[in-house]
GROMACS .gro file of C-alpha atoms in nm:
model
  291
    1UNK     CA    1  10.325   3.931  -4.999
    2UNK     CA    2  10.565   4.125  -5.257
    3UNK     CA    3  10.565   3.842  -5.602
    4UNK     CA    4  10.877   3.859  -5.825
    5UNK     CA    5  10.898   3.660  -6.097
    6UNK     CA    6  11.184   3.634  -6.409
    7UNK     CA    7  11.111   3.598  -6.778
    8UNK     CA    8  10.848   3.271  -6.832
    9UNK     CA    9  10.784   3.137  -7.154
   10UNK     CA   10  10.415   3.064  -7.062
   11UNK     CA   11  10.369   3.442  -7.109
   12UNK     CA   12  10.414   3.351  -7.500
   13UNK     CA   13  10.148   3.082  -7.522
   14UNK     CA   14   9.826   3.247  -7.610
   15UNK     CA   15   9.576   3.370  -7.368
   16UNK     CA   16   9.357   3.105  -7.396
   17UNK     CA   17   9.531   2.822  -7.422
   18UNK     CA   18   9.733   2.910  -7.091
   19UNK     CA   19   9.411   2.948  -6.907
   20UNK     CA   20   9.276   2.606  -7.051
   21UNK     CA   21   9.621   2.453  -6.892
   22UNK     CA   22   9.628   2.621  -6.567
   23UNK     CA   23   9.227   2.528  -6.507
   24UNK     CA   24   9.268   2.200  -6.569
   25UNK     CA   25   9.622   2.165  -6.334
   26UNK     CA   26   9.411   2.364  -6.056
   27UNK     CA   27   9.125   2.189  -6.110
   28UNK     CA   28   9.251   1.824  -6.110
   29UNK     CA   29   9.449   1.960  -5.803
   30UNK     CA   30   9.166   2.109  -5.636
   31UNK     CA   31   8.899   1.834  -5.657
   32UNK     CA   32   9.068   1.521  -5.629
   33UNK     CA   33   9.252   1.363  -5.290
   34UNK     CA   34   9.490   1.095  -5.464
   35UNK     CA   35   9.831   1.083  -5.337
   36UNK     CA   36   9.971   0.985  -5.657
   37UNK     CA   37   9.846   1.329  -5.859
   38UNK     CA   38   9.878   1.536  -5.553
   39UNK     CA   39  10.276   1.458  -5.522
   40UNK     CA   40  10.322   1.510  -5.867
   41UNK     CA   41  10.133   1.835  -5.877
   42UNK     CA   42  10.295   1.961  -5.574
   43UNK     CA   43  10.679   1.859  -5.704
   44UNK     CA   44  10.593   1.980  -6.092
   45UNK     CA   45  10.439   2.302  -5.972
   46UNK     CA   46  10.725   2.348  -5.710
   47UNK     CA   47  10.967   2.306  -5.978
   48UNK     CA   48  10.815   2.564  -6.218
   49UNK     CA   49  10.748   2.762  -5.923
   50UNK     CA   50  11.184   2.802  -5.848
   51UNK     CA   51  11.232   2.828  -6.227
   52UNK     CA   52  11.056   3.144  -6.248
   53UNK     CA   53  11.133   3.313  -5.958
   54UNK     CA   54  11.470   3.176  -5.837
   55UNK     CA   55  11.579   3.227  -5.492
   56UNK     CA   56  11.331   3.517  -5.451
   57UNK     CA   57  11.063   3.245  -5.399
   58UNK     CA   58  11.195   3.070  -5.085
   59UNK     CA   59  11.033   3.321  -4.835
   60UNK     CA   60  10.697   3.264  -5.009
   61UNK     CA   61  10.724   2.893  -5.045
   62UNK     CA   62  10.840   2.841  -4.695
   63UNK     CA   63  10.507   3.026  -4.606
   64UNK     CA   64  10.340   2.748  -4.775
   65UNK     CA   65  10.489   2.464  -4.657
   66UNK     CA   66  10.425   2.619  -4.293
   67UNK     CA   67  10.031   2.635  -4.412
   68UNK     CA   68  10.053   2.291  -4.541
   69UNK     CA   69  10.210   2.140  -4.241
   70UNK     CA   70   9.982   2.321  -4.007
   71UNK     CA   71   9.709   2.103  -4.223
   72UNK     CA   72   9.863   1.854  -4.109
   73UNK     CA   73   9.898   1.905  -3.734
   74UNK     CA   74   9.518   2.060  -3.694
   75UNK     CA   75   9.305   1.794  -3.902
   76UNK     CA   76   9.389   1.508  -3.619
   77UNK     CA   77   9.314   1.725  -3.310
   78UNK     CA   78   8.946   1.782  -3.440
   79UNK     CA   79   8.893   1.418  -3.654
   80UNK     CA   80   8.974   1.092  -3.422
   81UNK     CA   81   8.813   0.860  -3.694
   82UNK     CA   82   9.063   0.590  -3.854
   83UNK     CA   83   9.157   0.250  -3.762
   84UNK     CA   84   9.569   0.294  -3.658
   85UNK     CA   85   9.564   0.478  -3.301
   86UNK     CA   86   9.890   0.670  -3.284
   87UNK     CA   87   9.922   0.800  -2.941
   88UNK     CA   88   9.625   0.974  -2.720
   89UNK     CA   89   9.614   1.304  -2.651
   90UNK     CA   90   9.565   1.423  -2.266
   91UNK     CA   91   9.197   1.494  -2.293
   92UNK     CA   92   9.180   1.116  -2.391
   93UNK     CA   93   9.125   1.169  -2.775
   94UNK     CA   94   9.297   0.943  -2.984
   95UNK     CA   95   9.498   1.057  -3.286
   96UNK     CA   96   9.503   0.785  -3.564
   97UNK     CA   97   9.739   0.757  -3.851
   98UNK     CA   98   9.405   0.782  -4.107
   99UNK     CA   99   9.360   1.146  -3.959
  100UNK     CA  100   9.699   1.271  -3.963
  101UNK     CA  101   9.708   1.150  -4.334
  102UNK     CA  102   9.434   1.303  -4.433
  103UNK     CA  103   9.526   1.648  -4.289
  104UNK     CA  104   9.872   1.642  -4.446
  105UNK     CA  105   9.731   1.552  -4.789
  106UNK     CA  106   9.477   1.837  -4.746
  107UNK     CA  107   9.783   2.051  -4.677
  108UNK     CA  108   9.937   1.912  -5.007
  109UNK     CA  109   9.644   2.007  -5.210
  110UNK     CA  110   9.605   2.303  -5.045
  111UNK     CA  111   9.989   2.390  -5.104
  112UNK     CA  112   9.980   2.252  -5.440
  113UNK     CA  113   9.695   2.472  -5.559
  114UNK     CA  114   9.850   2.790  -5.405
  115UNK     CA  115  10.170   2.734  -5.584
  116UNK     CA  116  10.001   2.682  -5.939
  117UNK     CA  117   9.776   2.997  -5.877
  118UNK     CA  118  10.106   3.226  -5.797
  119UNK     CA  119  10.199   3.093  -6.166
  120UNK     CA  120   9.880   3.154  -6.322
  121UNK     CA  121   9.916   3.507  -6.203
  122UNK     CA  122  10.214   3.542  -6.335
  123UNK     CA  123  10.137   3.456  -6.663
  124UNK     CA  124   9.792   3.566  -6.724
  125UNK     CA  125   9.839   3.944  -6.665
  126UNK     CA  126   9.579   4.167  -6.691
  127UNK     CA  127   9.661   4.270  -7.043
  128UNK     CA  128   9.663   3.939  -7.134
  129UNK     CA  129   9.286   3.860  -6.970
  130UNK     CA  130   9.158   4.197  -7.127
  131UNK     CA  131   9.278   4.056  -7.468
  132UNK     CA  132   9.132   3.749  -7.412
  133UNK     CA  133   8.756   3.839  -7.299
  134UNK     CA  134   8.801   4.200  -7.507
  135UNK     CA  135   8.639   4.102  -7.816
  136UNK     CA  136   8.384   3.900  -7.669
  137UNK     CA  137   8.258   4.105  -7.389
  138UNK     CA  138   8.398   4.427  -7.388
  139UNK     CA  139   8.248   4.586  -7.056
  140UNK     CA  140   8.374   4.305  -6.890
  141UNK     CA  141   8.714   4.350  -7.007
  142UNK     CA  142   8.667   4.739  -6.882
  143UNK     CA  143   8.551   4.662  -6.569
  144UNK     CA  144   8.864   4.405  -6.514
  145UNK     CA  145   9.082   4.661  -6.648
  146UNK     CA  146   8.985   4.911  -6.387
  147UNK     CA  147   8.979   4.630  -6.106
  148UNK     CA  148   9.329   4.569  -6.203
  149UNK     CA  149   9.435   4.881  -6.149
  150UNK     CA  150   9.223   4.992  -5.879
  151UNK     CA  151   9.361   4.669  -5.670
  152UNK     CA  152   9.698   4.810  -5.677
  153UNK     CA  153   9.619   5.204  -5.593
  154UNK     CA  154   9.396   5.104  -5.331
  155UNK     CA  155   9.711   4.875  -5.152
  156UNK     CA  156   9.959   5.206  -5.225
  157UNK     CA  157   9.700   5.441  -5.074
  158UNK     CA  158   9.649   5.248  -4.788
  159UNK     CA  159  10.015   5.210  -4.704
  160UNK     CA  160  10.051   5.605  -4.766
  161UNK     CA  161   9.776   5.695  -4.536
  162UNK     CA  162   9.915   5.430  -4.287
  163UNK     CA  163  10.243   5.658  -4.279
  164UNK     CA  164  10.067   5.978  -4.262
  165UNK     CA  165   9.899   5.889  -3.976
  166UNK     CA  166  10.178   5.717  -3.786
  167UNK     CA  167  10.417   6.043  -3.894
  168UNK     CA  168  10.147   6.277  -3.708
  169UNK     CA  169  10.057   6.030  -3.435
  170UNK     CA  170   9.687   6.072  -3.546
  171UNK     CA  171   9.435   5.780  -3.512
  172UNK     CA  172   9.600   5.637  -3.216
  173UNK     CA  173   9.466   5.407  -2.966
  174UNK     CA  174   9.455   4.994  -3.047
  175UNK     CA  175   9.538   4.832  -3.394
  176UNK     CA  176   9.170   4.767  -3.462
  177UNK     CA  177   9.076   5.136  -3.450
  178UNK     CA  178   9.400   5.253  -3.629
  179UNK     CA  179   9.349   5.028  -3.908
  180UNK     CA  180   8.928   5.091  -3.899
  181UNK     CA  181   9.068   5.482  -3.968
  182UNK     CA  182   9.270   5.368  -4.263
  183UNK     CA  183   9.025   5.183  -4.411
  184UNK     CA  184   8.765   5.488  -4.385
  185UNK     CA  185   8.995   5.725  -4.536
  186UNK     CA  186   9.131   5.525  -4.812
  187UNK     CA  187   8.781   5.370  -4.893
  188UNK     CA  188   8.629   5.764  -4.910
  189UNK     CA  189   8.931   5.843  -5.172
  190UNK     CA  190   8.849   5.519  -5.353
  191UNK     CA  191   8.472   5.626  -5.416
  192UNK     CA  192   8.571   5.979  -5.481
  193UNK     CA  193   8.823   5.831  -5.750
  194UNK     CA  194   8.573   5.627  -5.890
  195UNK     CA  195   8.361   5.882  -5.991
  196UNK     CA  196   8.578   6.084  -6.099
  197UNK     CA  197   8.717   5.832  -6.309
  198UNK     CA  198   8.316   5.814  -6.438
  199UNK     CA  199   8.278   6.169  -6.534
  200UNK     CA  200   8.602   6.149  -6.730
  201UNK     CA  201   8.529   5.834  -6.901
  202UNK     CA  202   8.173   6.053  -6.993
  203UNK     CA  203   8.347   6.319  -7.084
  204UNK     CA  204   8.576   6.155  -7.337
  205UNK     CA  205   8.251   5.936  -7.460
  206UNK     CA  206   8.405   5.637  -7.395
  207UNK     CA  207   8.241   5.354  -7.597
  208UNK     CA  208   8.131   5.598  -7.876
  209UNK     CA  209   8.371   5.500  -8.141
  210UNK     CA  210   8.532   5.187  -8.269
  211UNK     CA  211   8.738   4.971  -8.022
  212UNK     CA  212   9.124   4.874  -8.012
  213UNK     CA  213   9.313   4.652  -7.866
  214UNK     CA  214   9.638   4.668  -7.747
  215UNK     CA  215   9.772   4.293  -7.777
  216UNK     CA  216   9.697   4.094  -8.060
  217UNK     CA  217   9.818   3.725  -8.045
  218UNK     CA  218   9.795   3.456  -8.280
  219UNK     CA  219   9.680   3.142  -8.197
  220UNK     CA  220   9.949   2.904  -8.336
  221UNK     CA  221  10.028   2.536  -8.374
  222UNK     CA  222  10.179   2.508  -7.997
  223UNK     CA  223   9.909   2.686  -7.845
  224UNK     CA  224   9.659   2.405  -7.998
  225UNK     CA  225   9.849   2.144  -7.886
  226UNK     CA  226   9.863   2.290  -7.533
  227UNK     CA  227   9.486   2.352  -7.498
  228UNK     CA  228   9.424   1.979  -7.663
  229UNK     CA  229   9.677   1.842  -7.417
  230UNK     CA  230   9.512   1.988  -7.132
  231UNK     CA  231   9.161   1.905  -7.240
  232UNK     CA  232   9.259   1.519  -7.302
  233UNK     CA  233   9.418   1.507  -6.996
  234UNK     CA  234   9.133   1.657  -6.822
  235UNK     CA  235   8.870   1.391  -6.995
  236UNK     CA  236   9.168   1.122  -6.902
  237UNK     CA  237   9.142   1.168  -6.515
  238UNK     CA  238   8.781   1.207  -6.477
  239UNK     CA  239   8.718   0.856  -6.703
  240UNK     CA  240   8.995   0.738  -6.465
  241UNK     CA  241   8.773   0.845  -6.172
  242UNK     CA  242   8.454   0.784  -6.291
  243UNK     CA  243   8.577   0.405  -6.362
  244UNK     CA  244   8.745   0.322  -6.051
  245UNK     CA  245   9.059   0.298  -6.182
  246UNK     CA  246   9.159   0.590  -5.986
  247UNK     CA  247   9.055   0.600  -5.637
  248UNK     CA  248   9.173   0.669  -5.227
  249UNK     CA  249   8.946   0.596  -4.906
  250UNK     CA  250   9.105   0.713  -4.552
  251UNK     CA  251   8.869   0.547  -4.328
  252UNK     CA  252   8.880   0.351  -4.189
  253UNK     CA  253   9.216   0.270  -4.314
  254UNK     CA  254   9.398   0.425  -4.624
  255UNK     CA  255   9.338   0.220  -4.913
  256UNK     CA  256   9.440   0.361  -5.302
  257UNK     CA  257   9.428   0.233  -5.613
  258UNK     CA  258   9.626   0.377  -5.871
  259UNK     CA  259   9.717   0.361  -6.252
  260UNK     CA  260  10.049   0.420  -6.330
  261UNK     CA  261  10.011   0.533  -6.699
  262UNK     CA  262   9.757   0.829  -6.569
  263UNK     CA  263   9.997   0.954  -6.334
  264UNK     CA  264  10.302   0.901  -6.577
  265UNK     CA  265  10.055   1.125  -6.795
  266UNK     CA  266   9.968   1.343  -6.583
  267UNK     CA  267  10.339   1.455  -6.454
  268UNK     CA  268  10.425   1.512  -6.835
  269UNK     CA  269  10.116   1.752  -6.853
  270UNK     CA  270  10.240   1.926  -6.544
  271UNK     CA  271  10.563   1.960  -6.680
  272UNK     CA  272  10.456   2.123  -6.989
  273UNK     CA  273  10.554   2.485  -6.853
  274UNK     CA  274  10.931   2.354  -6.781
  275UNK     CA  275  10.940   2.211  -7.126
  276UNK     CA  276  10.836   2.513  -7.277
  277UNK     CA  277  11.082   2.682  -7.109
  278UNK     CA  278  11.344   2.443  -7.154
  279UNK     CA  279  11.297   2.435  -7.559
  280UNK     CA  280  11.315   2.817  -7.592
  281UNK     CA  281  11.638   2.828  -7.395
  282UNK     CA  282  11.788   2.551  -7.588
  283UNK     CA  283  11.677   2.773  -7.884
  284UNK     CA  284  11.804   3.061  -7.763
  285UNK     CA  285  12.194   2.884  -7.731
  286UNK     CA  286  12.154   2.776  -8.102
  287UNK     CA  287  12.055   3.097  -8.201
  288UNK     CA  288  12.359   3.250  -8.064
  289UNK     CA  289  12.630   2.970  -8.178
  290UNK     CA  290  12.515   3.104  -8.553
  291UNK     CA  291  12.639   3.464  -8.462
   0.00000   0.00000   0.00000
């Protein structure tokens, strides 16, 4: 899926703070099945998604929505637990409200997680990840840089190989056989390229001298605030679930205990990328007025 992103001010936040923020948001979204928190995560993530991607994100967003609907439809076909029967399948198995609700909430969790992961992929570029771990783990940073470079090259080579085979009518037969030919040729090229890269790095005595880094970013007050708020929100949600102030059960009936204050704080926390983007846009407009 081709992802086109516009300018996102979250890229100006320090990579460590960005990683902490997205790790907390995705972690809370992934490891809870509470309706209020998932709705907040999904709504805030959706707004952020369209603010960054504009109308180019409609196609990908529709795919996420279809996946969410599929989860809601599939779950009651296999799970028949629950007290409230809606109707019966031709096989005689009941479709319960609880099973449908659980499936929809599972789809909501998966959709929210995918939206935030797309945002993470946009903010945490390869150079920012390498800048984050390069000084502490230079070997891992080198490996990550090679991986980030290899993946798009591999995809481009596979497409080129497939086009050449189609143009010359080679590797015919079933789509599986054609895919096997493309995979075999591309993998052979990848192995040869990796050997050439290794010999080239060795010939240039890579790693023998002092290491330099392309991107330098100072850890400012805003970065510290984002990281501190993220850790505080994570601790708050964990405590709320541990003490029973936030909980939800689905069987035999849907039962939810909610705490409005936690919902409000988590909702504002999910809006941090939008607040940062809005603040920078207002600042830019004020600077333009002074010209």
